[in-house]
Amino acid sequence: MTCPRLEIDLDKITHNTRVLVGECKKFGIGIVGITKVSSGMKELVEAIVDGGINIIGESRIGSLKKLKDLDIKKMMIRLPMPSEAKDVVTYSDISLNSELETIIRLSEEAIKLKKKHKVILMIDVGDLREGCFGDDEIFGMVGRILELEGVELIGVGTNLSCFGGIIPSEDNLNTLINIKNQIEERYDIHIPIVSGGNSSSLHLIQNKKIPKGINQLRLGTSLILGTVEINNSRMENTYNDAFKLVTEIIEIKNKPSIPIGQIARDSFGQVPAFEDKGIRKRAICAIGKQDIDIEWMEPQDKDIYILGASSDHLIVDVTDSKIKYGVGNNIVFIMDYVSILNAMTSEHVKKVFFKSE
Ligand SMILES: *Cc1c(COP(=O)(O)O)cnc(C)c1O
């Protein structure tokens, strides 16, 4: 079988999704299934949809294009580039927005295509990534959006813990709910959706502290890994090993643990440090930083550990393993978010989908 390959257990992803859909439903919250890691691969998106999802969210138009035949509501979750307005209207039903110029472009394209495009206005409640900031901007913009023929304002939303590391709290989510109430009052309209963030909001579900009025979360990481990022825990009854990377050993030799000669920068500009552990048995796997991030993966064999990587080589200390590894053997890694994202995007990693149940 081809190496390196990412083996993806679709049943575990469907299971995780079902658990999270159920938990959020208890609080009247619907989930948008964020499929960012899918790179538009249908198998993975369908596994998420099968867990009880009615809307999927994607960050790249290229992926939305690949999913155009999938019969489900789609949300563009990264602020659209004005230049891609036509594609956004063509390939998605809803988009998250914070710039009037872009919304005007979306409206124009929607009119041409005889569509009504749905817009969720992003509000920045403190994380300082995307979103309108301050009352003047927010209320002014709503007034202008309501004048546009091609778009419909269906909600307000926020994103947290992505740039500023700001934790979603009852406080900042109540700010969002208050803004929604004020918009409804001022313009005498109904705003059905209050989209209260990503997987980092899940700790408020766990602790039953999610403010009443939040009725949507956009979940990606937690669907594939079950993780509750803020407190480093997992949702009960979820899997964190749906993605496993199988690599092949191309060299295995006993070598000293400290390089010989004068140390300068490595191939990624860092000056490496080494601890002297004597002679160690080291395996080189045929994969590297082009495809993975070593901070976001760990060997399935608990007796071995990653020493480092360059673009195309991953070096693992296998001295203490009970397994006798040789050239051509496999080393398997349990993958975490960033490595999954990278490996899914790398054309050098084969994707193998299977169902375990
Ligand atoms: C990535 C993303 C999400 C999903 O985040 P997770 O932490 O993976 O759940 C939600 N909303 C937006 C705007 C995003 O960019």
Short mmCIF file of C-alpha atoms and ligand atoms in Angstrom, two decimals:
data_model
loop_
_atom_site.label_atom_id
_atom_site.label_comp_id
_atom_site.label_asym_id
_atom_site.label_seq_id
_atom_site.Cartn_x
_atom_site.Cartn_y
_atom_site.Cartn_z
CA MET A 1 0.00 0.00 0.00
CA THR A 2 1.14 3.52 -0.83
CA CYS A 3 3.07 5.52 1.77
CA PRO A 4 2.72 8.02 3.24
CA ARG A 5 -1.01 7.61 3.61
CA LEU A 6 -3.60 9.17 5.86
CA GLU A 7 -6.13 6.58 7.02
CA ILE A 8 -9.40 8.25 7.87
CA ASP A 9 -12.08 6.49 9.88
CA LEU A 10 -15.29 8.04 8.60
CA ASP A 11 -17.45 6.29 11.20
CA LYS A 12 -15.53 7.93 14.05
CA ILE A 13 -16.11 11.35 12.48
CA THR A 14 -19.82 10.65 12.00
CA HIS A 15 -20.00 9.43 15.60
CA ASN A 16 -18.28 12.56 16.99
CA THR A 17 -20.57 14.77 14.94
CA ARG A 18 -23.67 12.96 16.19
CA VAL A 19 -22.54 13.40 19.81
CA LEU A 20 -21.92 17.14 19.36
CA VAL A 21 -25.14 17.72 17.45
CA GLY A 22 -26.98 16.03 20.33
CA GLU A 23 -25.22 18.03 23.05
CA CYS A 24 -25.79 21.38 21.34
CA LYS A 25 -29.41 20.55 20.57
CA LYS A 26 -30.08 20.42 24.32
CA PHE A 27 -29.39 24.17 24.36
CA GLY A 28 -31.35 24.96 21.22
CA ILE A 29 -28.16 25.32 19.20
CA GLY A 30 -27.75 24.15 15.62
CA ILE A 31 -24.32 23.24 14.25
CA VAL A 32 -22.70 24.35 11.04
CA GLY A 33 -20.29 21.53 10.17
CA ILE A 34 -17.01 23.19 9.27
CA THR A 35 -15.22 21.07 6.68
CA LYS A 36 -12.01 23.10 6.42
CA VAL A 37 -9.75 20.05 6.70
CA SER A 38 -11.60 18.21 3.92
CA SER A 39 -9.93 20.08 1.04
CA GLY A 40 -13.30 19.52 -0.62
CA MET A 41 -13.09 15.71 -0.45
CA LYS A 42 -16.64 14.45 -0.53
CA GLU A 43 -16.13 11.32 1.59
CA LEU A 44 -15.10 13.37 4.61
CA VAL A 45 -17.80 15.99 4.16
CA GLU A 46 -20.46 13.29 3.82
CA ALA A 47 -19.24 11.65 7.05
CA ILE A 48 -19.87 14.94 8.83
CA VAL A 49 -23.24 15.44 7.15
CA ASP A 50 -24.27 11.90 8.16
CA GLY A 51 -23.84 12.91 11.81
CA GLY A 52 -26.93 15.13 11.52
CA ILE A 53 -25.65 18.36 9.94
CA ASN A 54 -27.88 20.59 7.77
CA ILE A 55 -25.35 23.29 6.83
CA ILE A 56 -21.67 22.86 6.05
CA GLY A 57 -19.11 25.66 6.23
CA GLU A 58 -16.00 26.00 4.06
CA SER A 59 -13.23 28.59 4.02
CA ARG A 60 -12.06 28.18 0.42
CA ILE A 61 -14.01 28.63 -2.79
CA GLY A 62 -11.94 25.88 -4.42
CA SER A 63 -13.33 23.38 -1.92
CA LEU A 64 -16.89 24.68 -2.33
CA LYS A 65 -16.58 24.16 -6.09
CA LYS A 66 -15.60 20.54 -5.56
CA LEU A 67 -18.69 20.10 -3.39
CA LYS A 68 -21.12 21.78 -5.78
CA ASP A 69 -23.11 18.58 -6.42
CA LEU A 70 -23.56 17.84 -2.73
CA ASP A 71 -27.18 18.64 -1.93
CA ILE A 72 -26.83 20.59 1.32
CA LYS A 73 -26.83 24.24 2.42
CA LYS A 74 -23.35 25.77 2.27
CA MET A 75 -21.75 28.63 4.15
CA MET A 76 -18.63 30.52 3.09
CA ILE A 77 -16.94 31.11 6.45
CA ARG A 78 -13.95 33.20 5.49
CA LEU A 79 -14.78 36.78 4.53
CA PRO A 80 -15.11 36.68 0.74
CA MET A 81 -12.57 38.47 -1.43
CA PRO A 82 -14.52 41.05 -3.43
CA SER A 83 -13.02 39.52 -6.59
CA GLU A 84 -14.63 36.15 -5.84
CA ALA A 85 -18.12 37.54 -5.17
CA LYS A 86 -19.63 35.76 -8.16
CA ASP A 87 -18.26 32.38 -7.07
CA VAL A 88 -19.41 32.95 -3.49
CA VAL A 89 -22.97 33.55 -4.66
CA THR A 90 -22.78 30.63 -7.09
CA TYR A 91 -21.34 28.02 -4.74
CA SER A 92 -22.64 29.02 -1.32
CA ASP A 93 -26.00 30.02 0.14
CA ILE A 94 -24.75 32.00 3.11
CA SER A 95 -21.55 33.93 3.82
CA LEU A 96 -19.96 35.59 6.83
CA ASN A 97 -19.20 39.25 6.11
CA SER A 98 -17.83 42.43 7.64
CA GLU A 99 -17.25 44.82 4.71
CA LEU A 100 -20.02 46.78 3.01
CA GLU A 101 -18.14 46.95 -0.31
CA THR A 102 -18.02 43.16 -0.43
CA ILE A 103 -21.68 42.80 0.51
CA ILE A 104 -22.60 45.23 -2.28
CA ARG A 105 -20.63 43.08 -4.73
CA LEU A 106 -22.40 39.96 -3.45
CA SER A 107 -25.75 41.67 -3.89
CA GLU A 108 -24.96 42.69 -7.48
CA GLU A 109 -23.85 39.18 -8.41
CA ALA A 110 -26.88 37.64 -6.70
CA ILE A 111 -29.24 39.90 -8.68
CA LYS A 112 -27.52 38.84 -11.92
CA LEU A 113 -27.97 35.19 -10.97
CA LYS A 114 -31.57 35.82 -9.85
CA LYS A 115 -30.69 34.66 -6.33
CA LYS A 116 -30.96 36.06 -2.86
CA HIS A 117 -27.70 35.53 -0.99
CA LYS A 118 -27.85 35.23 2.79
CA VAL A 119 -25.46 37.25 4.92
CA ILE A 120 -24.35 36.89 8.52
CA LEU A 121 -22.75 40.09 9.77
CA MET A 122 -19.59 39.39 11.75
CA ILE A 123 -19.12 41.38 14.94
CA ASP A 124 -15.74 41.66 16.65
CA VAL A 125 -16.34 41.30 20.38
CA GLY A 126 -12.65 41.38 21.26
CA ASP A 127 -10.53 38.73 19.54
CA LEU A 128 -9.52 41.25 16.83
CA ARG A 129 -9.67 38.95 13.85
CA GLU A 130 -12.66 39.64 11.57
CA GLY A 131 -15.81 41.61 12.37
CA CYS A 132 -17.39 45.05 12.60
CA PHE A 133 -16.16 47.03 15.56
CA GLY A 134 -18.21 49.50 17.57
CA ASP A 135 -21.87 50.59 17.48
CA ASP A 136 -21.53 53.31 14.81
CA GLU A 137 -20.04 50.93 12.30
CA ILE A 138 -22.43 48.09 13.11
CA PHE A 139 -25.71 50.03 12.97
CA GLY A 140 -24.65 52.11 9.98
CA MET A 141 -23.76 49.00 8.05
CA VAL A 142 -27.02 47.20 8.89
CA GLY A 143 -28.98 50.15 7.50
CA ARG A 144 -27.08 49.94 4.21
CA ILE A 145 -27.37 46.14 3.95
CA LEU A 146 -31.14 46.34 4.35
CA GLU A 147 -31.30 48.57 1.25
CA LEU A 148 -29.65 45.93 -0.95
CA GLU A 149 -31.90 43.82 -3.18
CA GLY A 150 -29.67 40.80 -3.67
CA VAL A 151 -28.85 39.95 -0.08
CA GLU A 152 -30.79 39.06 3.02
CA LEU A 153 -29.40 39.74 6.51
CA ILE A 154 -30.15 36.52 8.41
CA GLY A 155 -27.86 36.80 11.39
CA VAL A 156 -25.01 38.17 13.41
CA GLY A 157 -21.96 36.16 14.34
CA THR A 158 -18.62 36.32 16.03
CA ASN A 159 -15.35 34.46 16.00
CA LEU A 160 -13.15 34.09 19.05
CA SER A 161 -9.90 32.54 20.22
CA CYS A 162 -8.34 32.57 16.74
CA PHE A 163 -6.09 35.65 16.71
CA GLY A 164 -6.26 37.26 20.14
CA GLY A 165 -6.74 34.02 22.00
CA ILE A 166 -9.81 35.55 23.68
CA ILE A 167 -11.89 32.92 25.45
CA PRO A 168 -15.59 32.82 24.53
CA SER A 169 -17.44 33.82 27.69
CA GLU A 170 -20.95 34.59 28.86
CA ASP A 171 -19.86 38.25 28.75
CA ASN A 172 -18.63 38.53 25.19
CA LEU A 173 -21.40 36.31 23.81
CA ASN A 174 -24.01 38.40 25.64
CA THR A 175 -22.52 41.43 23.89
CA LEU A 176 -23.32 39.74 20.59
CA ILE A 177 -26.87 38.91 21.70
CA ASN A 178 -27.41 42.52 22.83
CA ILE A 179 -26.26 43.84 19.47
CA LYS A 180 -28.72 41.50 17.76
CA ASN A 181 -31.55 42.75 20.00
CA GLN A 182 -30.67 46.39 19.31
CA ILE A 183 -30.60 45.79 15.54
CA GLU A 184 -34.03 44.15 15.70
CA GLU A 185 -35.43 47.03 17.71
CA ARG A 186 -33.89 49.85 15.73
CA TYR A 187 -34.83 48.49 12.30
CA ASP A 188 -37.98 46.55 13.25
CA ILE A 189 -36.70 43.34 11.69
CA HIS A 190 -36.22 39.76 12.83
CA ILE A 191 -32.66 38.39 12.94
CA PRO A 192 -33.03 34.62 13.22
CA ILE A 193 -29.38 33.54 13.68
CA VAL A 194 -26.87 34.33 16.40
CA SER A 195 -23.70 32.44 15.50
CA GLY A 196 -21.64 32.17 18.66
CA GLY A 197 -18.25 31.03 17.46
CA ASN A 198 -16.22 27.90 16.78
CA SER A 199 -15.13 24.86 18.79
CA SER A 200 -13.62 27.17 21.40
CA SER A 201 -17.18 27.99 22.57
CA LEU A 202 -17.81 24.36 23.52
CA HIS A 203 -16.61 24.72 27.11
CA LEU A 204 -19.73 26.86 27.66
CA ILE A 205 -21.84 23.91 26.50
CA GLN A 206 -19.85 21.56 28.75
CA ASN A 207 -20.45 23.83 31.77
CA LYS A 208 -24.04 24.64 30.78
CA LYS A 209 -23.10 28.33 30.70
CA ILE A 210 -23.85 29.14 27.07
CA PRO A 211 -26.04 32.27 27.03
CA LYS A 212 -29.65 31.83 25.95
CA GLY A 213 -29.94 33.52 22.59
CA ILE A 214 -26.94 31.86 20.95
CA ASN A 215 -28.53 29.45 18.49
CA GLN A 216 -25.69 28.45 16.20
CA LEU A 217 -22.09 27.25 16.57
CA ARG A 218 -19.69 26.63 13.72
CA LEU A 219 -17.75 23.49 14.66
CA GLY A 220 -14.80 21.99 12.82
CA THR A 221 -11.96 20.73 15.02
CA SER A 222 -14.29 19.26 17.63
CA LEU A 223 -16.17 17.20 15.02
CA ILE A 224 -13.03 15.46 13.84
CA LEU A 225 -11.21 15.23 17.19
CA GLY A 226 -13.78 15.71 19.96
CA THR A 227 -11.58 18.34 21.56
CA VAL A 228 -12.69 21.21 23.79
CA GLU A 229 -9.74 23.48 23.14
CA ILE A 230 -10.14 26.01 25.93
CA ASN A 231 -9.70 23.57 28.80
CA ASN A 232 -7.76 20.93 26.88
CA SER A 233 -10.42 18.31 27.50
CA ARG A 234 -12.57 16.22 25.19
CA MET A 235 -16.31 15.95 24.82
CA GLU A 236 -17.42 12.73 26.48
CA ASN A 237 -17.91 9.75 24.20
CA THR A 238 -15.83 11.07 21.27
CA TYR A 239 -12.80 9.74 19.38
CA ASN A 240 -9.53 11.62 18.88
CA ASP A 241 -7.88 9.07 16.58
CA ALA A 242 -9.95 9.22 13.40
CA PHE A 243 -6.87 10.30 11.42
CA LYS A 244 -3.77 8.08 11.38
CA LEU A 245 -0.72 8.66 9.25
CA VAL A 246 1.20 5.62 8.00
CA THR A 247 4.80 6.38 7.05
CA GLU A 248 7.61 4.19 5.74
CA ILE A 249 11.12 3.93 7.18
CA ILE A 250 13.88 4.77 4.68
CA GLU A 251 16.86 4.60 7.05
CA ILE A 252 17.40 3.06 10.47
CA LYS A 253 20.77 3.34 12.20
CA ASN A 254 22.45 3.72 15.55
CA LYS A 255 23.91 7.20 15.87
CA PRO A 256 25.06 9.56 18.63
CA SER A 257 22.40 11.87 20.06
CA ILE A 258 24.53 14.98 19.56
CA PRO A 259 25.53 16.05 16.04
CA ILE A 260 29.25 16.22 15.31
CA GLY A 261 30.84 19.56 14.34
CA GLN A 262 29.93 23.19 14.85
CA ILE A 263 26.15 23.83 15.18
CA ALA A 264 24.55 26.70 13.22
CA ARG A 265 20.98 27.01 11.95
CA ASP A 266 18.96 24.03 10.73
CA SER A 267 17.06 24.00 7.42
CA PHE A 268 14.23 26.06 8.98
CA GLY A 269 16.41 28.79 10.48
CA GLN A 270 16.40 27.48 14.05
CA VAL A 271 19.48 26.76 16.11
CA PRO A 272 18.81 23.26 17.42
CA ALA A 273 19.66 22.04 20.92
CA PHE A 274 20.45 18.46 21.81
CA GLU A 275 20.64 16.38 24.96
CA ASP A 276 23.35 13.72 25.20
CA LYS A 277 21.64 10.34 25.64
CA GLY A 278 24.48 8.35 24.13
CA ILE A 279 24.05 6.17 21.06
CA ARG A 280 20.38 5.91 20.00
CA LYS A 281 18.53 4.00 17.31
CA ARG A 282 16.97 6.46 14.89
CA ALA A 283 14.51 5.85 12.08
CA ILE A 284 13.97 8.26 9.22
CA CYS A 285 10.43 8.23 7.80
CA ALA A 286 9.71 9.46 4.29
CA ILE A 287 7.55 12.49 5.10
CA GLY A 288 8.36 16.02 6.25
CA LYS A 289 7.35 19.56 6.96
CA GLN A 290 5.78 19.83 3.51
CA ASP A 291 3.07 17.52 4.75
CA ILE A 292 2.90 17.63 8.55
CA ASP A 293 3.63 19.67 11.68
CA ILE A 294 5.52 17.63 14.28
CA GLU A 295 3.99 19.60 17.16
CA TRP A 296 0.59 18.24 16.12
CA MET A 297 1.09 14.45 15.90
CA GLU A 298 2.34 11.61 18.04
CA PRO A 299 3.50 8.07 17.40
CA GLN A 300 0.95 5.32 18.01
CA ASP A 301 3.82 3.29 19.56
CA LYS A 302 4.12 4.95 22.98
CA ASP A 303 7.76 3.85 23.39
CA ILE A 304 9.11 5.97 20.55
CA TYR A 305 9.27 9.74 20.03
CA ILE A 306 9.79 12.32 17.31
CA LEU A 307 13.26 13.93 17.25
CA GLY A 308 12.61 16.43 14.48
CA ALA A 309 11.87 16.94 10.83
CA SER A 310 13.04 18.75 7.73
CA SER A 311 11.08 19.29 4.51
CA ASP A 312 11.05 15.61 3.52
CA HIS A 313 12.46 13.66 6.46
CA LEU A 314 10.93 12.82 9.83
CA ILE A 315 13.38 11.48 12.42
CA VAL A 316 12.11 9.24 15.20
CA ASP A 317 13.94 7.73 18.19
CA VAL A 318 12.91 4.06 18.29
CA THR A 319 15.56 2.82 20.78
CA ASP A 320 13.10 1.91 23.55
CA SER A 321 10.44 0.26 21.42
CA LYS A 322 9.34 -3.34 21.90
CA ILE A 323 8.88 -3.50 18.14
CA LYS A 324 11.93 -4.31 16.00
CA TYR A 325 11.64 -1.72 13.23
CA GLY A 326 13.51 -2.16 9.94
CA VAL A 327 13.86 -0.35 6.62
CA GLY A 328 10.57 -0.55 4.72
CA ASN A 329 8.51 -1.02 7.91
CA ASN A 330 5.78 1.43 8.86
CA ILE A 331 5.56 3.91 11.70
CA VAL A 332 2.04 5.11 12.49
CA PHE A 333 1.13 8.51 13.95
CA ILE A 334 -2.10 9.74 15.58
CA MET A 335 -2.79 13.09 13.99
CA ASP A 336 -3.95 16.32 15.60
CA TYR A 337 -5.52 19.40 13.99
CA VAL A 338 -2.67 21.23 12.23
CA SER A 339 -1.06 18.04 10.96
CA ILE A 340 -4.43 16.84 9.67
CA LEU A 341 -4.93 20.14 7.85
CA ASN A 342 -1.45 19.95 6.32
CA ALA A 343 -1.58 16.27 5.39
CA MET A 344 -5.06 16.64 3.86
CA THR A 345 -3.77 19.52 1.75
CA SER A 346 -0.55 17.75 0.67
CA GLU A 347 -0.83 16.00 -2.67
CA HIS A 348 2.04 13.74 -1.57
CA VAL A 349 -0.07 12.06 1.12
CA LYS A 350 -2.57 9.48 -0.10
CA LYS A 351 -5.97 9.59 1.58
CA VAL A 352 -7.59 6.27 2.45
CA PHE A 353 -11.16 6.46 3.73
CA PHE A 354 -12.67 3.52 5.60
CA LYS A 355 -15.53 2.73 7.96
CA SER A 356 -14.77 0.87 11.18
CA GLU A 357 -18.30 0.10 12.36
C1 LIG B 1 -12.28 27.64 11.24
C2 LIG B 1 -13.47 28.39 11.57
C3 LIG B 1 -14.46 27.80 12.36
C4 LIG B 1 -14.31 26.43 12.96
O1 LIG B 1 -13.31 26.44 13.94
P1 LIG B 1 -12.96 25.16 14.80
O2 LIG B 1 -12.13 25.68 15.91
O3 LIG B 1 -12.22 24.26 13.89
O4 LIG B 1 -14.24 24.58 15.25
C5 LIG B 1 -15.60 28.55 12.61
N1 LIG B 1 -15.76 29.79 12.12
C6 LIG B 1 -14.83 30.39 11.36
C7 LIG B 1 -15.07 31.76 10.85
C8 LIG B 1 -13.64 29.71 11.07
O5 LIG B 1 -12.72 30.30 10.31
#
